CSV table of C-alpha atoms and ligand atoms in Angstrom, one decimal:
chain,number,residue,atom,x,y,z
A,1,MET,CA,185.7,-6.7,144.6
A,2,SER,CA,184.5,-3.2,143.8
A,3,PRO,CA,181.2,-2.0,145.2
A,4,GLN,CA,178.3,-3.1,143.0
A,5,SER,CA,174.6,-3.6,143.2
A,6,LEU,CA,173.3,-6.5,145.2
A,7,THR,CA,171.9,-9.6,143.4
A,8,LEU,CA,168.3,-9.7,144.6
A,9,THR,CA,167.1,-13.0,145.9
A,10,ASN,CA,163.3,-13.6,145.7
A,11,GLU,CA,163.1,-12.9,149.5
A,12,LEU,CA,165.0,-9.6,149.2
A,13,HIS,CA,162.8,-8.6,146.3
A,14,GLN,CA,159.7,-9.4,148.3
A,15,TYR,CA,161.1,-7.3,151.2
A,16,ILE,CA,161.5,-4.3,148.9
A,17,VAL,CA,157.9,-4.8,147.6
A,18,ASP,CA,156.6,-5.1,151.2
A,19,THR,CA,158.7,-2.5,152.9
A,20,GLY,CA,160.3,-0.2,150.3
A,21,ILE,CA,157.3,0.9,148.2
A,22,ARG,CA,153.6,1.5,148.4
A,23,GLU,CA,152.0,0.3,145.2
A,24,PRO,CA,148.5,1.8,144.8
A,25,GLN,CA,145.7,-0.7,145.0
A,26,VAL,CA,144.5,-0.1,141.4
A,27,LEU,CA,148.0,-1.0,140.2
A,28,ALA,CA,148.1,-4.2,142.3
A,29,GLU,CA,144.8,-5.1,140.7
A,30,LEU,CA,146.2,-4.4,137.2
A,31,ARG,CA,149.1,-6.6,138.1
A,32,ALA,CA,146.8,-9.4,139.2
A,33,ARG,CA,144.8,-9.0,136.0
A,34,THR,CA,147.9,-9.1,133.8
A,35,ALA,CA,149.2,-12.2,135.6
A,36,GLN,CA,146.8,-14.2,133.4
A,37,HIS,CA,148.2,-12.7,130.2
A,38,PRO,CA,150.4,-15.1,128.2
A,39,GLN,CA,153.0,-12.4,128.0
A,40,GLN,CA,152.7,-11.4,131.7
A,41,ARG,CA,156.5,-11.2,131.9
A,42,MET,CA,156.2,-7.9,130.0
A,43,LEU,CA,154.7,-6.3,133.1
A,44,LEU,CA,156.8,-3.8,135.1
A,45,SER,CA,157.9,-4.8,138.5
A,46,PRO,CA,156.2,-2.8,141.3
A,47,GLU,CA,159.4,-1.1,142.5
A,48,GLN,CA,160.2,0.0,138.9
A,49,GLY,CA,156.8,1.5,138.6
A,50,GLN,CA,157.2,3.4,141.9
A,51,LEU,CA,160.7,4.6,140.7
A,52,MET,CA,159.1,6.0,137.6
A,53,SER,CA,156.4,7.6,139.6
A,54,MET,CA,159.0,9.3,141.8
A,55,LEU,CA,161.0,10.4,138.7
A,56,VAL,CA,158.0,11.9,137.0
A,57,LYS,CA,157.2,13.9,140.1
A,58,LEU,CA,160.8,15.0,140.7
A,59,LEU,CA,160.9,16.2,137.1
A,60,GLY,CA,157.7,18.2,137.5
A,61,ALA,CA,156.6,16.4,134.3
A,62,ARG,CA,153.4,17.4,132.6
A,63,ARG,CA,153.7,16.0,129.0
A,64,THR,CA,154.8,12.4,128.6
A,65,LEU,CA,155.2,9.6,126.1
A,66,ASP,CA,154.5,5.9,126.7
A,67,VAL,CA,155.9,3.8,123.8
A,68,GLY,CA,154.3,0.4,124.3
A,69,THR,CA,151.0,0.5,126.2
A,70,PHE,CA,150.5,-3.3,126.8
A,71,THR,CA,147.9,-3.6,129.6
A,72,GLY,CA,148.6,-0.1,130.8
A,73,TYR,CA,150.8,-0.4,133.9
A,74,SER,CA,153.4,2.2,132.9
A,75,SER,CA,150.8,4.7,131.6
A,76,THR,CA,148.7,4.4,134.7
A,77,VAL,CA,151.6,4.8,137.1
A,78,VAL,CA,152.8,7.8,135.2
A,79,ALA,CA,149.4,9.4,134.8
A,80,LEU,CA,148.8,9.0,138.6
A,81,ALA,CA,152.1,10.9,139.2
A,82,LEU,CA,151.1,13.7,136.8
A,83,PRO,CA,149.2,16.9,137.8
A,84,ASP,CA,145.6,17.2,136.7
A,85,ASP,CA,146.5,18.9,133.4
A,86,GLY,CA,149.2,16.2,132.7
A,87,GLU,CA,149.2,14.1,129.6
A,88,VAL,CA,150.4,10.7,128.6
A,89,ILE,CA,150.5,9.8,124.9
A,90,SER,CA,150.4,6.1,124.9
A,91,CYS,CA,151.3,4.1,121.8
A,92,ASP,CA,150.4,0.5,120.9
A,93,VAL,CA,149.0,-1.6,118.1
A,94,ASN,CA,147.3,-4.2,120.2
A,95,GLU,CA,143.5,-3.6,120.6
A,96,GLN,CA,143.0,-6.4,123.1
A,97,ASP,CA,145.7,-5.4,125.5
A,98,THR,CA,144.8,-1.7,125.3
A,99,THR,CA,141.2,-2.5,126.2
A,100,VAL,CA,142.5,-3.7,129.5
A,101,ALA,CA,144.6,-0.5,129.8
A,102,GLN,CA,141.6,1.6,129.1
A,103,GLU,CA,139.6,-0.1,131.8
A,104,PHE,CA,142.3,0.5,134.3
A,105,TRP,CA,142.8,4.2,133.3
A,106,ARG,CA,139.1,4.6,134.1
A,107,ARG,CA,139.4,2.7,137.4
A,108,ALA,CA,142.5,4.8,138.4
A,109,GLY,CA,140.6,8.0,137.4
A,110,VAL,CA,143.3,9.0,135.0
A,111,GLU,CA,141.4,8.4,131.7
A,112,SER,CA,141.3,12.2,130.9
A,113,LYS,CA,145.1,12.3,131.1
A,114,VAL,CA,145.8,9.4,128.7
A,115,ASP,CA,145.6,9.7,124.9
A,116,LEU,CA,145.8,6.3,123.4
A,117,ARG,CA,147.3,6.2,119.9
A,118,LEU,CA,146.4,2.8,118.4
A,119,ALA,CA,148.9,2.8,115.5
A,120,PRO,CA,152.6,1.9,114.9
A,121,ALA,CA,154.5,4.1,117.5
A,122,LEU,CA,157.1,5.3,115.0
A,123,GLY,CA,154.4,6.9,112.9
A,124,THR,CA,152.8,8.5,116.0
A,125,LEU,CA,156.1,9.9,117.2
A,126,ASP,CA,157.1,11.2,113.7
A,127,GLY,CA,153.6,12.8,113.5
A,128,LEU,CA,154.2,14.7,116.7
A,129,ILE,CA,157.6,15.9,115.4
A,130,GLU,CA,155.9,17.0,112.1
A,131,ASP,CA,153.3,18.8,114.1
A,132,GLY,CA,156.0,20.9,115.7
A,133,GLU,CA,155.9,19.3,119.1
A,134,SER,CA,159.7,18.8,119.4
A,135,SER,CA,161.1,19.7,122.9
A,136,THR,CA,157.6,19.9,124.4
A,137,PHE,CA,157.7,16.6,126.4
A,138,ASP,CA,159.2,16.0,129.8
A,139,PHE,CA,159.4,12.3,129.9
A,140,SER,CA,159.3,9.3,127.6
A,141,PHE,CA,159.1,5.6,128.6
A,142,ILE,CA,160.1,3.2,125.9
A,143,ASP,CA,159.0,-0.5,126.3
A,144,ALA,CA,157.9,-1.8,122.9
A,145,ASP,CA,159.4,-3.9,120.1
A,146,LYS,CA,163.2,-3.9,120.7
A,147,GLY,CA,164.1,-3.8,117.0
A,148,ASN,CA,162.9,-0.2,117.0
A,149,TYR,CA,164.5,0.9,120.3
A,150,ILE,CA,167.1,3.1,118.5
A,151,ASN,CA,164.3,4.7,116.4
A,152,TYR,CA,162.1,5.3,119.4
A,153,PHE,CA,165.0,6.7,121.4
A,154,GLN,CA,166.0,9.1,118.5
A,155,ARG,CA,162.4,10.3,118.2
A,156,SER,CA,162.1,10.7,122.0
A,157,LEU,CA,165.3,12.7,122.1
A,158,GLU,CA,163.8,15.1,119.6
A,159,LEU,CA,160.4,15.3,121.4
A,160,VAL,CA,161.8,15.6,125.0
A,161,ARG,CA,163.0,19.0,126.2
A,162,VAL,CA,166.5,19.7,127.5
A,163,GLY,CA,166.4,18.4,131.1
A,164,GLY,CA,163.8,15.8,130.3
A,165,VAL,CA,164.3,12.1,130.8
A,166,ILE,CA,163.9,9.1,128.5
A,167,ALA,CA,163.5,5.8,130.4
A,168,VAL,CA,164.1,2.6,128.4
A,169,ASP,CA,163.1,-0.8,129.7
A,170,ASN,CA,164.7,-4.3,129.5
A,171,THR,CA,168.2,-3.0,128.8
A,172,LEU,CA,169.7,-5.9,130.8
A,173,TRP,CA,167.5,-8.4,129.0
A,174,SER,CA,167.8,-11.1,131.8
A,175,GLY,CA,171.6,-10.8,131.5
A,176,ARG,CA,171.7,-11.9,127.9
A,177,VAL,CA,173.4,-8.6,127.0
A,178,LEU,CA,176.6,-10.4,128.1
A,179,GLU,CA,176.4,-12.8,125.2
A,180,ALA,CA,179.3,-12.0,122.9
A,181,ASP,CA,177.7,-13.3,119.8
A,182,PRO,CA,173.9,-13.5,120.5
A,183,GLU,CA,171.8,-15.7,118.3
A,184,HIS,CA,168.5,-14.1,119.2
A,185,GLY,CA,167.6,-11.0,117.2
A,186,THR,CA,166.1,-9.2,120.3
A,187,THR,CA,169.4,-9.6,122.2
A,188,VAL,CA,171.3,-8.1,119.2
A,189,SER,CA,168.8,-5.2,119.1
A,190,ILE,CA,169.1,-4.5,122.8
A,191,LYS,CA,172.9,-4.6,122.8
A,192,ALA,CA,172.9,-2.3,119.7
A,193,PHE,CA,170.6,0.1,121.6
A,194,ASN,CA,172.8,0.1,124.7
A,195,ASP,CA,175.9,0.8,122.7
A,196,TYR,CA,174.1,3.6,120.8
A,197,ALA,CA,172.8,5.2,124.0
A,198,HIS,CA,176.2,5.0,125.6
A,199,ALA,CA,177.8,6.9,122.7
A,200,GLU,CA,175.0,9.5,122.4
A,201,GLN,CA,176.6,12.7,123.7
A,202,ARG,CA,173.3,14.6,124.0
A,203,VAL,CA,172.3,12.6,127.1
A,204,GLU,CA,173.8,11.7,130.4
A,205,LEU,CA,172.7,8.2,131.3
A,206,VAL,CA,172.5,5.5,134.0
A,207,MET,CA,171.5,1.9,133.6
A,208,VAL,CA,169.6,1.0,136.7
A,209,PRO,CA,169.5,-2.7,137.7
A,210,VAL,CA,165.8,-2.6,138.6
A,211,GLY,CA,163.4,-5.0,137.0
A,212,ASP,CA,165.0,-6.2,133.8
A,213,GLY,CA,167.2,-3.2,133.6
A,214,LEU,CA,166.0,0.4,133.2
A,215,THR,CA,168.2,2.9,131.4
A,216,LEU,CA,167.6,6.5,132.3
A,217,ALA,CA,168.8,9.1,129.8
A,218,ARG,CA,168.6,12.8,130.6
A,219,LYS,CA,168.8,15.2,127.6
A,220,ILE,CA,171.5,17.7,128.2
A,221,ARG,CA,171.5,19.4,124.7
B,1,CA,CA1,159.3,-4.3,129.4
């Protein structure tokens, strides 16, 4: 058997959460709040959040995109990692979820760094490109409707600078990417995105088996 990533048991995952990261209190509270949400499975795992925080700091990121706000975990974790003049443009269409996000941006003291765009994300991203903001972003996190993943990725590739990183969530989709002939449209979309990203020569990429699968793509040209 070739070396591969460990399959995490619940106990091993808990060990990582207890011993391998330090999740800020405000994020733990946001996690608790989102646990009551009917779609709480959409929440990032704490170690994935801390990986993204580390990545944003290592990149020296200042301008970032957040495609899919939900209750604000990813935008808060990124905003906390940014310098005081950092910026997160966070895109969503759901007023109710983003009200929770706004509360937690305030509680985390990052509300001045987050710019919520309550509109279809594709229009927001196209607007940024039209406004001449191509190659001005350092990081983009994509975690929204999977049918648009290729579109969000293409726009992010335009908006992120060379050397910047695009992180795409749920790319293992609970393992359903292995289905040869998937019935579910979301599985089809995620598989199509994974093939697209794999063939895209303007990025180097690594699919990280954290959370539900996180693909990191670094723009190289
Ligand atoms: Ca997700």
